[in-house]
Amino acid sequence: DAGITQSPRHKVTETGTPVTLRCHQTENHRYMYWYRQDPGHGLRLIHYSYGVKDTDKGEVSDGYSVSRSKTEDFLLTLESATSSQTSVYFCAIRAPLDTQYFGPGTRLTVL
Amino acid sequence: KNQVEQSPQSLIILEGKNCTLQCNYTVSPFSNLRWYKQDTGRGPVSLTIMTFSENTKSNGRYTATLDADTKQSSLHITASQLSDSASYICVVSGGETSYDKVIFGPGTSLSVIP
């Protein structure tokens, strides 16, 4: 698992509340990613980071923000959660040859 | 548009049988193609990776093939086991922008039954 953990693993929240998901890695990889996975879709990139304080948007970034103040932590924030953000969120790091290692996922339900 | 398509969407096979999963892509320029296995409730795990010059790569009972001319790949599973029940995802690296460099297919859901 390349030393990747995500917290929380499960969360239920209400529409309009802020939510922060955390990804932590222990192997000092430069690139980190946040994806969401929904039935019928491949994993879709939300945001990624290429270093401390260096982040960029992915294909489905609306409604999400990220921060990376330390190499090992990459935070994903939903400023005001909506039901369309109910999903499974995966964090990943990039290893050589573009191989990615994924965390265990966070299942988020927005009621 | 850079895309990865997989077929079939789902598959049920008997334990001990072989099966083949398909992946077609339109990603250009092409860098490499990987197959991932994703067990229910877990993150994807890499099975094989192939670059442009490789046509086949094996990992135990899993054998992946790549035809870069037709932009097709297949994953062949030999002597299936119950533990092979999972989603298999084809991932292609390439594309013109930075974030579409890694493009995921929707996956094939495989169920192996006794």
Coordinates of N, CA and C in Angstrom, one line a residue:
Chain A
D1 N 0.8 -1.2 0.0 CA 0.0 0.0 0.0 C 0.9 1.3 0.0
A2 N 2.2 1.1 -0.1 CA 3.1 2.3 -0.2 C 2.9 3.3 1.0
G3 N 2.5 2.8 2.1 CA 2.4 3.6 3.3 C 1.4 4.7 3.2
I4 N 0.2 4.5 2.5 CA -0.8 5.6 2.4 C -2.0 5.2 3.3
T5 N -2.4 6.2 4.1 CA -3.6 6.1 4.9 C -4.5 7.2 4.6
Q6 N -5.8 7.0 4.8 CA -6.8 8.0 4.6 C -7.7 8.0 5.8
S7 N -8.1 9.2 6.2 CA -9.0 9.4 7.3 C -10.0 10.5 7.1
P8 N -11.3 10.3 7.5 CA -11.8 9.1 8.0 C -12.0 8.1 6.9
R9 N -12.3 6.8 7.3 CA -12.6 5.8 6.3 C -14.1 5.9 5.8
H10 N -14.9 6.3 6.8 CA -16.3 6.5 6.4 C -16.8 7.7 7.1
K11 N -17.7 8.4 6.3 CA -18.3 9.7 6.9 C -19.7 9.9 6.3
V12 N -20.6 10.2 7.2 CA -21.9 10.6 6.8 C -22.1 12.1 7.3
T13 N -22.5 12.9 6.4 CA -22.7 14.3 6.7 C -24.0 14.9 6.1
E14 N -24.3 16.1 6.4 CA -25.5 16.7 5.9 C -25.1 17.8 4.8
T15 N -26.0 18.0 3.9 CA -25.8 19.0 2.8 C -25.5 20.3 3.5
G16 N -24.5 21.0 2.9 CA -24.2 22.3 3.4 C -23.1 22.4 4.4
T17 N -22.7 21.2 5.0 CA -21.6 21.2 6.0 C -20.3 21.1 5.3
P18 N -19.2 21.6 5.9 CA -17.9 21.5 5.4 C -17.3 20.1 5.8
V19 N -16.5 19.5 4.9 CA -15.9 18.2 5.2 C -14.5 18.2 4.7
T20 N -13.6 17.7 5.6 CA -12.2 17.6 5.2 C -11.7 16.1 5.3
L21 N -11.2 15.7 4.2 CA -10.6 14.3 4.1 C -9.1 14.4 4.1
R22 N -8.4 13.5 4.8 CA -7.0 13.6 4.9 C -6.3 12.4 4.3
C23 N -5.2 12.6 3.6 CA -4.4 11.6 3.0 C -3.0 11.8 3.6
H24 N -2.4 10.7 4.1 CA -1.1 10.7 4.7 C -0.2 9.6 4.1
Q25 N 1.0 10.0 3.7 CA 1.9 9.1 3.1 C 3.2 9.1 3.9
T26 N 3.9 8.0 4.0 CA 5.1 7.9 4.8 C 6.4 7.8 4.0
E27 N 6.3 7.8 2.6 CA 7.4 7.6 1.8 C 7.9 8.8 1.0
N28 N 7.5 10.0 1.3 CA 8.1 11.2 0.8 C 7.9 11.4 -0.7
H29 N 6.8 10.8 -1.3 CA 6.6 11.0 -2.7 C 6.2 12.4 -3.0
R30 N 6.6 12.9 -4.1 CA 6.3 14.3 -4.5 C 4.9 14.5 -4.9
Y31 N 4.4 13.6 -5.8 CA 3.1 13.8 -6.4 C 2.0 13.0 -5.6
M32 N 1.0 13.7 -5.3 CA -0.2 13.1 -4.6 C -1.5 13.5 -5.3
Y33 N -2.5 12.7 -5.3 CA -3.7 12.9 -6.1 C -4.9 12.6 -5.2
W34 N -6.0 13.3 -5.5 CA -7.3 12.9 -5.0 C -8.2 12.5 -6.2
Y35 N -8.9 11.4 -6.1 CA -9.8 10.9 -7.1 C -11.1 10.6 -6.4
R36 N -12.2 10.6 -7.2 CA -13.5 10.1 -6.7 C -13.9 9.0 -7.7
Q37 N -14.6 8.0 -7.1 CA -15.0 6.8 -7.9 C -16.5 6.6 -7.7
D38 N -17.2 6.7 -8.8 CA -18.6 6.5 -8.8 C -19.0 5.4 -9.7
P39 N -20.1 4.7 -9.5 CA -20.6 3.6 -10.3 C -20.7 4.0 -11.8
G40 N -20.2 3.2 -12.7 CA -20.3 3.5 -14.1 C -19.2 4.5 -14.6
H41 N -18.4 5.0 -13.7 CA -17.3 5.9 -14.1 C -16.0 5.3 -13.7
G42 N -15.0 5.7 -14.5 CA -13.6 5.4 -14.0 C -13.3 6.3 -12.9
L43 N -12.1 6.1 -12.3 CA -11.7 7.1 -11.3 C -11.5 8.4 -12.0
R44 N -11.9 9.5 -11.3 CA -11.8 10.8 -11.9 C -11.0 11.7 -11.0
L45 N -10.1 12.4 -11.6 CA -9.2 13.2 -10.8 C -9.8 14.5 -10.4
I46 N -9.7 14.8 -9.1 CA -10.3 16.0 -8.5 C -9.2 17.1 -8.5
H47 N -8.1 16.9 -7.7 CA -7.0 17.8 -7.6 C -5.7 16.9 -7.5
Y48 N -4.6 17.5 -7.8 CA -3.4 16.8 -7.5 C -2.3 17.9 -7.0
S49 N -1.3 17.3 -6.4 CA -0.2 18.2 -5.9 C 1.1 17.7 -6.4
Y50 N 2.0 18.6 -6.8 CA 3.3 18.2 -7.3 C 4.4 18.7 -6.3
G51 N 4.0 19.1 -5.1 CA 5.0 19.5 -4.1 C 4.2 20.3 -3.0
V52 N 5.0 20.6 -1.9 CA 4.4 21.4 -0.9 C 3.9 22.7 -1.4
K53 N 2.7 23.0 -1.1 CA 2.0 24.3 -1.5 C 1.8 24.3 -3.1
D54 N 2.1 23.3 -3.8 CA 1.9 23.3 -5.3 C 0.8 22.3 -5.6
T55 N -0.4 22.9 -6.0 CA -1.5 22.1 -6.4 C -2.1 22.5 -7.7
D56 N -2.9 21.7 -8.3 CA -3.6 22.0 -9.5 C -4.9 21.3 -9.6
K57 N -5.8 21.8 -10.5 CA -7.1 21.2 -10.6 C -7.1 20.0 -11.6
G58 N -8.0 19.1 -11.3 CA -8.2 18.0 -12.2 C -9.5 18.2 -13.0
E59 N -10.1 17.1 -13.5 CA -11.2 17.3 -14.4 C -12.5 17.5 -13.6
V60 N -12.6 17.2 -12.3 CA -13.9 17.4 -11.6 C -13.6 18.2 -10.3
S61 N -13.0 19.3 -10.4 CA -12.5 20.1 -9.2 C -13.6 21.0 -8.6
D62 N -14.7 21.3 -9.4 CA -15.7 22.2 -8.8 C -16.2 21.7 -7.5
G63 N -16.2 22.6 -6.5 CA -16.8 22.3 -5.2 C -15.8 21.7 -4.2
Y64 N -14.5 21.5 -4.7 CA -13.5 21.0 -3.9 C -12.3 21.9 -3.8
S65 N -11.6 21.9 -2.7 CA -10.3 22.6 -2.6 C -9.3 21.7 -1.9
V66 N -8.0 21.9 -2.1 CA -7.0 21.1 -1.5 C -5.9 21.9 -0.8
S67 N -5.2 21.3 0.1 CA -4.0 22.0 0.6 C -2.9 21.0 0.9
R68 N -1.7 21.4 0.8 CA -0.6 20.5 1.1 C 0.5 21.4 1.8
S69 N 0.5 21.4 3.1 CA 1.4 22.2 3.8 C 2.7 21.4 4.2
K70 N 2.6 20.1 4.1 CA 3.7 19.2 4.4 C 3.7 18.1 3.3
T71 N 4.9 17.6 3.0 CA 5.0 16.5 2.0 C 4.1 15.4 2.3
E72 N 4.0 15.0 3.5 CA 3.3 13.8 3.8 C 1.8 13.9 3.9
D73 N 1.2 15.1 3.9 CA -0.2 15.2 4.1 C -0.8 16.0 2.9
F74 N -2.0 15.5 2.4 CA -2.7 16.2 1.3 C -4.2 16.1 1.7
L75 N -4.7 17.3 1.9 CA -6.1 17.5 2.5 C -7.1 17.8 1.3
L76 N -8.2 17.2 1.3 CA -9.3 17.5 0.4 C -10.5 18.1 1.2
T77 N -10.9 19.3 0.8 CA -12.0 19.9 1.5 C -13.2 20.2 0.6
L78 N -14.4 19.8 1.1 CA -15.6 20.1 0.5 C -16.2 21.3 1.3
E79 N -16.2 22.5 0.8 CA -16.5 23.7 1.5 C -18.0 23.6 2.0
S80 N -18.9 23.1 1.2 CA -20.3 23.0 1.5 C -20.8 21.8 0.7
A81 N -20.8 20.7 1.4 CA -21.1 19.4 0.8 C -22.5 19.3 0.1
T82 N -22.5 18.7 -1.0 CA -23.8 18.5 -1.7 C -24.0 17.0 -1.9
S83 N -25.2 16.6 -2.2 CA -25.5 15.1 -2.4 C -24.7 14.6 -3.6
S84 N -24.4 15.4 -4.6 CA -23.7 14.9 -5.7 C -22.2 14.6 -5.4
Q85 N -21.8 15.0 -4.2 CA -20.5 14.6 -3.8 C -20.4 13.3 -3.0
T86 N -21.5 12.7 -2.8 CA -21.5 11.3 -2.3 C -20.7 10.4 -3.2
S87 N -19.7 9.8 -2.6 CA -18.8 9.1 -3.5 C -17.8 8.3 -2.6
V88 N -16.9 7.6 -3.3 CA -15.8 7.0 -2.6 C -14.6 7.8 -3.1
Y89 N -13.8 8.3 -2.2 CA -12.6 9.1 -2.5 C -11.3 8.4 -2.2
F90 N -10.5 8.4 -3.2 CA -9.2 7.7 -3.1 C -8.1 8.7 -3.3
C91 N -7.1 8.6 -2.4 CA -5.9 9.3 -2.5 C -4.8 8.4 -3.2
A92 N -3.9 9.0 -3.9 CA -2.9 8.2 -4.5 C -1.6 8.9 -4.6
I93 N -0.5 8.2 -4.7 CA 0.8 8.8 -4.9 C 1.4 8.3 -6.2
R94 N 2.3 9.0 -6.8 CA 2.9 8.6 -8.0 C 4.3 8.0 -7.8
A95 N 4.6 6.8 -8.3 CA 5.9 6.2 -8.2 C 6.5 6.2 -9.6
P96 N 7.7 5.7 -9.7 CA 8.4 5.7 -11.1 C 7.5 5.0 -12.1
L97 N 7.7 5.3 -13.4 CA 6.9 4.8 -14.5 C 5.4 5.1 -14.4
D98 N 5.1 6.1 -13.7 CA 3.7 6.6 -13.5 C 2.8 5.6 -12.8
T99 N 3.4 4.6 -12.2 CA 2.6 3.7 -11.3 C 2.1 4.4 -10.2
Q100 N 0.8 4.2 -9.9 CA 0.2 4.9 -8.7 C -0.1 3.9 -7.7
Y101 N 0.1 4.3 -6.5 CA -0.4 3.5 -5.3 C -1.5 4.2 -4.6
F102 N -2.5 3.5 -4.3 CA -3.7 4.1 -3.8 C -3.9 3.8 -2.3
G103 N -4.6 4.7 -1.7 CA -5.0 4.5 -0.3 C -6.2 3.6 -0.3
P104 N -6.7 3.3 0.9 CA -7.8 2.4 1.1 C -9.2 3.0 0.8
G105 N -9.2 4.3 0.6 CA -10.5 5.0 0.3 C -11.3 5.5 1.4
T106 N -12.1 6.6 1.2 CA -13.0 7.1 2.2 C -14.4 7.1 1.5
R107 N -15.3 6.5 2.2 CA -16.7 6.5 1.7 C -17.4 7.6 2.3
L108 N -17.9 8.6 1.5 CA -18.6 9.8 2.0 C -20.0 9.8 1.5
T109 N -20.9 9.9 2.5 CA -22.3 10.0 2.2 C -22.8 11.4 2.6
V110 N -23.4 12.1 1.7 CA -24.0 13.4 2.0 C -25.5 13.3 1.9
L111 N -26.1 13.6 3.0 CA -27.6 13.4 3.1 C -28.3 14.7 2.8
Chain B
K1 N -10.7 13.1 -28.1 CA -10.7 13.1 -26.7 C -10.1 11.8 -26.2
N2 N -9.2 11.9 -25.2 CA -8.5 10.7 -24.7 C -9.5 9.9 -23.9
Q3 N -9.7 8.6 -24.3 CA -10.6 7.8 -23.6 C -10.1 6.4 -23.4
V4 N -10.6 5.7 -22.4 CA -10.3 4.3 -22.3 C -11.6 3.5 -22.1
E5 N -11.9 2.5 -22.9 CA -13.1 1.7 -22.8 C -12.8 0.3 -22.5
Q6 N -13.6 -0.3 -21.7 CA -13.4 -1.7 -21.3 C -14.6 -2.6 -21.6
S7 N -14.4 -3.8 -21.9 CA -15.5 -4.8 -22.1 C -15.0 -6.2 -21.7
P8 N -16.0 -7.0 -21.2 CA -17.4 -6.6 -20.9 C -17.5 -5.8 -19.7
Q9 N -18.6 -5.2 -19.4 CA -18.8 -4.5 -18.2 C -18.8 -5.4 -17.0
S10 N -19.3 -6.6 -17.1 CA -19.3 -7.5 -16.0 C -19.2 -8.9 -16.6
L11 N -18.7 -9.9 -15.8 CA -18.5 -11.2 -16.3 C -18.6 -12.2 -15.1
I12 N -19.3 -13.3 -15.3 CA -19.3 -14.4 -14.3 C -18.7 -15.6 -14.9
I13 N -17.8 -16.2 -14.2 CA -17.2 -17.5 -14.7 C -17.1 -18.5 -13.6
L14 N -17.0 -19.7 -13.9 CA -16.8 -20.8 -12.9 C -15.3 -20.9 -12.5
E15 N -15.2 -21.2 -11.3 CA -13.8 -21.4 -10.7 C -13.0 -22.4 -11.6
G16 N -11.8 -22.0 -11.9 CA -11.0 -22.9 -12.6 C -10.9 -22.6 -14.1
K17 N -11.9 -21.8 -14.6 CA -12.0 -21.5 -16.0 C -11.1 -20.3 -16.3
N18 N -10.8 -20.1 -17.6 CA -10.0 -18.9 -18.0 C -10.9 -17.8 -18.5
C19 N -10.4 -16.6 -18.5 CA -11.2 -15.5 -19.1 C -10.3 -14.4 -19.6
T20 N -10.9 -13.6 -20.5 CA -10.1 -12.5 -21.1 C -10.9 -11.2 -21.1
L21 N -10.3 -10.2 -20.6 CA -10.9 -8.9 -20.5 C -10.3 -7.9 -21.5
Q22 N -11.1 -7.0 -22.1 CA -10.6 -6.2 -23.2 C -10.5 -4.7 -22.8
C23 N -9.6 -4.0 -23.4 CA -9.4 -2.6 -23.2 C -9.1 -1.9 -24.5
N24 N -9.8 -0.9 -24.9 CA -9.5 -0.1 -26.1 C -9.3 1.3 -25.6
Y25 N -8.3 2.0 -26.2 CA -8.0 3.3 -25.8 C -7.8 4.2 -27.0
T26 N -8.0 5.5 -26.8 CA -7.7 6.5 -27.9 C -6.7 7.5 -27.4
V27 N -6.0 7.2 -26.3 CA -5.1 8.2 -25.7 C -3.9 8.4 -26.6
S28 N -3.6 9.7 -26.8 CA -2.4 10.0 -27.7 C -1.8 11.3 -27.2
P29 N -0.5 11.4 -27.0 CA 0.5 10.4 -27.2 C 0.4 9.3 -26.1
F30 N 0.9 8.1 -26.4 CA 0.8 7.0 -25.5 C 2.1 6.9 -24.7
S31 N 2.0 6.6 -23.4 CA 3.2 6.4 -22.6 C 3.2 4.9 -22.1
N32 N 2.2 4.5 -21.4 CA 2.2 3.1 -20.9 C 0.8 2.7 -20.6
L33 N 0.6 1.4 -20.4 CA -0.8 0.9 -20.1 C -0.6 0.0 -18.9
R34 N -1.5 0.1 -17.9 CA -1.5 -0.7 -16.7 C -2.8 -1.4 -16.5
W35 N -2.8 -2.5 -15.9 CA -4.0 -3.2 -15.4 C -3.9 -3.2 -13.9
Y36 N -5.1 -2.8 -13.3 CA -5.2 -2.8 -11.9 C -6.3 -3.7 -11.5
K37 N -6.2 -4.3 -10.3 CA -7.2 -5.1 -9.7 C -7.7 -4.4 -8.5
Q38 N -9.0 -4.2 -8.4 CA -9.6 -3.5 -7.2 C -10.6 -4.5 -6.5
D39 N -10.3 -4.9 -5.4 CA -11.2 -5.7 -4.5 C -12.2 -4.8 -3.9
T40 N -13.4 -5.3 -3.7 CA -14.5 -4.5 -3.1 C -14.1 -3.8 -1.8
G41 N -14.3 -2.5 -1.8 CA -14.0 -1.8 -0.6 C -12.5 -1.4 -0.4
R42 N -11.7 -1.6 -1.4 CA -10.3 -1.3 -1.3 C -9.8 -0.5 -2.5
G43 N -8.6 0.1 -2.4 CA -8.0 0.8 -3.5 C -7.5 -0.1 -4.6
P44 N -7.3 0.4 -5.8 CA -6.8 -0.4 -6.9 C -5.3 -0.8 -6.6
V45 N -4.9 -2.0 -7.1 CA -3.6 -2.5 -6.9 C -3.0 -2.9 -8.3
S46 N -1.8 -2.4 -8.6 CA -1.3 -2.6 -10.0 C -1.0 -4.1 -10.2
L47 N -1.4 -4.6 -11.4 CA -1.0 -6.0 -11.8 C 0.1 -6.0 -12.8
T48 N 0.0 -5.2 -13.8 CA 1.0 -5.2 -14.9 C 1.2 -3.8 -15.4
I49 N 2.3 -3.5 -16.0 CA 2.5 -2.3 -16.7 C 3.3 -2.6 -18.0
M50 N 2.8 -2.0 -19.1 CA 3.5 -2.2 -20.4 C 3.8 -0.9 -21.1
T51 N 4.9 -0.7 -21.7 CA 5.2 0.4 -22.5 C 5.0 0.1 -23.9
F52 N 5.3 1.1 -24.8 CA 4.9 1.0 -26.2 C 5.6 -0.3 -26.9
S53 N 6.8 -0.6 -26.4 CA 7.6 -1.6 -27.1 C 7.3 -3.0 -26.6
E54 N 6.4 -3.1 -25.6 CA 6.1 -4.5 -25.0 C 4.8 -5.0 -25.5
N55 N 4.7 -6.3 -25.9 CA 3.4 -6.8 -26.3 C 2.8 -7.7 -25.3
T56 N 3.6 -8.2 -24.3 CA 3.0 -9.1 -23.4 C 3.7 -9.0 -22.0
K57 N 3.0 -9.1 -21.0 CA 3.6 -9.1 -19.6 C 2.8 -10.0 -18.7
S58 N 3.5 -10.8 -18.0 CA 2.8 -11.8 -17.1 C 3.0 -11.5 -15.6
N59 N 2.1 -11.8 -14.8 CA 2.2 -11.7 -13.3 C 1.4 -12.8 -12.8
G60 N 2.1 -14.0 -12.6 CA 1.4 -15.2 -12.1 C 0.4 -15.6 -13.1
R61 N -0.8 -15.8 -12.7 CA -1.9 -16.3 -13.6 C -2.5 -15.1 -14.5
Y62 N -2.0 -14.0 -14.3 CA -2.4 -12.8 -15.1 C -1.4 -12.6 -16.3
T63 N -2.0 -12.5 -17.5 CA -1.1 -12.1 -18.6 C -1.8 -11.0 -19.4
A64 N -1.1 -9.9 -19.6 CA -1.6 -8.8 -20.3 C -0.9 -8.7 -21.7
T65 N -1.7 -8.3 -22.7 CA -1.1 -8.1 -24.0 C -1.4 -6.7 -24.5
L66 N -0.6 -6.2 -25.3 CA -0.8 -4.8 -25.9 C -0.5 -4.8 -27.3
D67 N -1.4 -4.2 -28.1 CA -1.2 -4.0 -29.5 C -1.3 -2.5 -29.7
A68 N -0.2 -1.8 -29.8 CA -0.1 -0.4 -29.8 C -0.6 0.1 -31.2
D69 N -0.6 -0.7 -32.2 CA -1.1 -0.3 -33.5 C -2.6 -0.1 -33.5
T70 N -3.3 -1.1 -32.9 CA -4.8 -1.1 -32.9 C -5.3 -0.4 -31.6
K71 N -4.4 -0.1 -30.7 CA -4.7 0.5 -29.4 C -5.6 -0.4 -28.6
Q72 N -5.2 -1.6 -28.5 CA -6.0 -2.6 -27.7 C -5.1 -3.3 -26.8
S73 N -5.7 -3.7 -25.6 CA -5.0 -4.5 -24.7 C -6.0 -5.5 -24.1
S74 N -5.5 -6.6 -23.7 CA -6.3 -7.6 -23.0 C -5.6 -8.1 -21.8
L75 N -6.4 -8.6 -20.9 CA -5.9 -9.2 -19.6 C -6.5 -10.6 -19.6
H76 N -5.6 -11.6 -19.6 CA -6.1 -13.0 -19.6 C -5.8 -13.6 -18.2
I77 N -6.8 -14.2 -17.6 CA -6.7 -14.8 -16.3 C -6.8 -16.3 -16.5
T78 N -5.8 -17.0 -16.0 CA -5.8 -18.5 -16.2 C -6.2 -19.2 -14.9
A79 N -7.0 -20.2 -15.1 CA -7.3 -21.1 -13.9 C -7.9 -20.2 -12.8
S80 N -9.0 -19.5 -13.0 CA -9.5 -18.6 -12.1 C -9.7 -19.1 -10.7
Q81 N -9.6 -18.3 -9.7 CA -9.8 -18.6 -8.3 C -10.9 -17.7 -7.8
L82 N -11.5 -18.1 -6.7 CA -12.6 -17.2 -6.1 C -12.0 -15.9 -5.7
S83 N -10.7 -15.8 -5.4 CA -10.1 -14.5 -5.0 C -9.9 -13.6 -6.2
D84 N -10.1 -14.1 -7.4 CA -10.0 -13.2 -8.5 C -11.2 -12.3 -8.7
S85 N -12.3 -12.6 -7.9 CA -13.5 -11.8 -8.0 C -13.1 -10.4 -7.6
A86 N -13.3 -9.4 -8.5 CA -12.8 -8.1 -8.3 C -13.2 -7.2 -9.5
S87 N -12.9 -6.0 -9.5 CA -13.0 -5.1 -10.7 C -11.6 -5.0 -11.2
Y88 N -11.5 -5.0 -12.6 CA -10.2 -4.9 -13.2 C -10.2 -3.7 -14.1
I89 N -9.3 -2.8 -13.8 CA -9.3 -1.5 -14.4 C -8.1 -1.3 -15.3
C90 N -8.4 -0.9 -16.5 CA -7.3 -0.6 -17.5 C -7.0 0.9 -17.4
V91 N -5.7 1.3 -17.3 CA -5.3 2.7 -17.1 C -4.2 3.0 -18.2
V92 N -4.4 4.1 -18.9 CA -3.5 4.5 -19.9 C -2.8 5.8 -19.5
S93 N -1.5 5.9 -19.6 CA -0.8 7.1 -19.4 C -0.5 7.8 -20.7
G94 N -0.7 9.1 -20.8 CA -0.4 9.8 -22.1 C -1.3 11.1 -22.1
G95 N -1.5 11.6 -23.3 CA -2.4 12.7 -23.4 C -1.6 14.0 -23.5
E96 N -2.3 15.1 -23.7 CA -1.7 16.4 -24.0 C -1.5 17.3 -22.8
T97 N -2.4 17.2 -21.8 CA -2.3 18.1 -20.7 C -1.7 17.3 -19.5
S98 N -1.4 18.1 -18.5 CA -0.8 17.5 -17.3 C -1.7 16.5 -16.6
Y99 N -3.0 16.9 -16.4 CA -3.8 16.1 -15.5 C -4.5 15.0 -16.3
D100 N -4.6 15.0 -17.6 CA -5.1 13.9 -18.3 C -4.0 12.9 -18.7
K101 N -2.9 13.0 -18.0 CA -1.8 12.1 -18.2 C -2.1 10.6 -17.8
V102 N -3.0 10.5 -16.9 CA -3.4 9.1 -16.4 C -4.9 9.0 -16.6
I103 N -5.4 8.1 -17.4 CA -6.8 8.0 -17.8 C -7.3 6.6 -17.4
F104 N -8.3 6.5 -16.6 CA -8.8 5.3 -16.1 C -10.0 4.8 -16.9
G105 N -10.1 3.5 -17.2 CA -11.3 2.9 -17.8 C -12.3 2.7 -16.7
P106 N -13.5 2.4 -17.1 CA -14.6 2.2 -16.1 C -14.5 0.9 -15.3
G107 N -13.7 -0.1 -15.8 CA -13.5 -1.3 -15.1 C -14.4 -2.4 -15.7
T108 N -14.0 -3.7 -15.5 CA -14.8 -4.9 -15.7 C -14.9 -5.6 -14.4
S109 N -16.2 -5.8 -14.0 CA -16.5 -6.5 -12.8 C -16.5 -8.0 -13.0
L110 N -15.6 -8.8 -12.4 CA -15.5 -10.2 -12.6 C -15.9 -10.9 -11.3
S111 N -16.8 -11.9 -11.5 CA -17.3 -12.7 -10.4 C -16.9 -14.2 -10.7
V112 N -16.1 -14.8 -9.8 CA -15.8 -16.2 -10.0 C -16.6 -17.0 -9.0
I113 N -17.4 -17.9 -9.5 CA -18.3 -18.7 -8.6 C -17.9 -20.2 -8.6
P114 N -18.2 -20.8 -7.4 CA -17.7 -22.2 -7.2 C -18.5 -23.1 -8.2

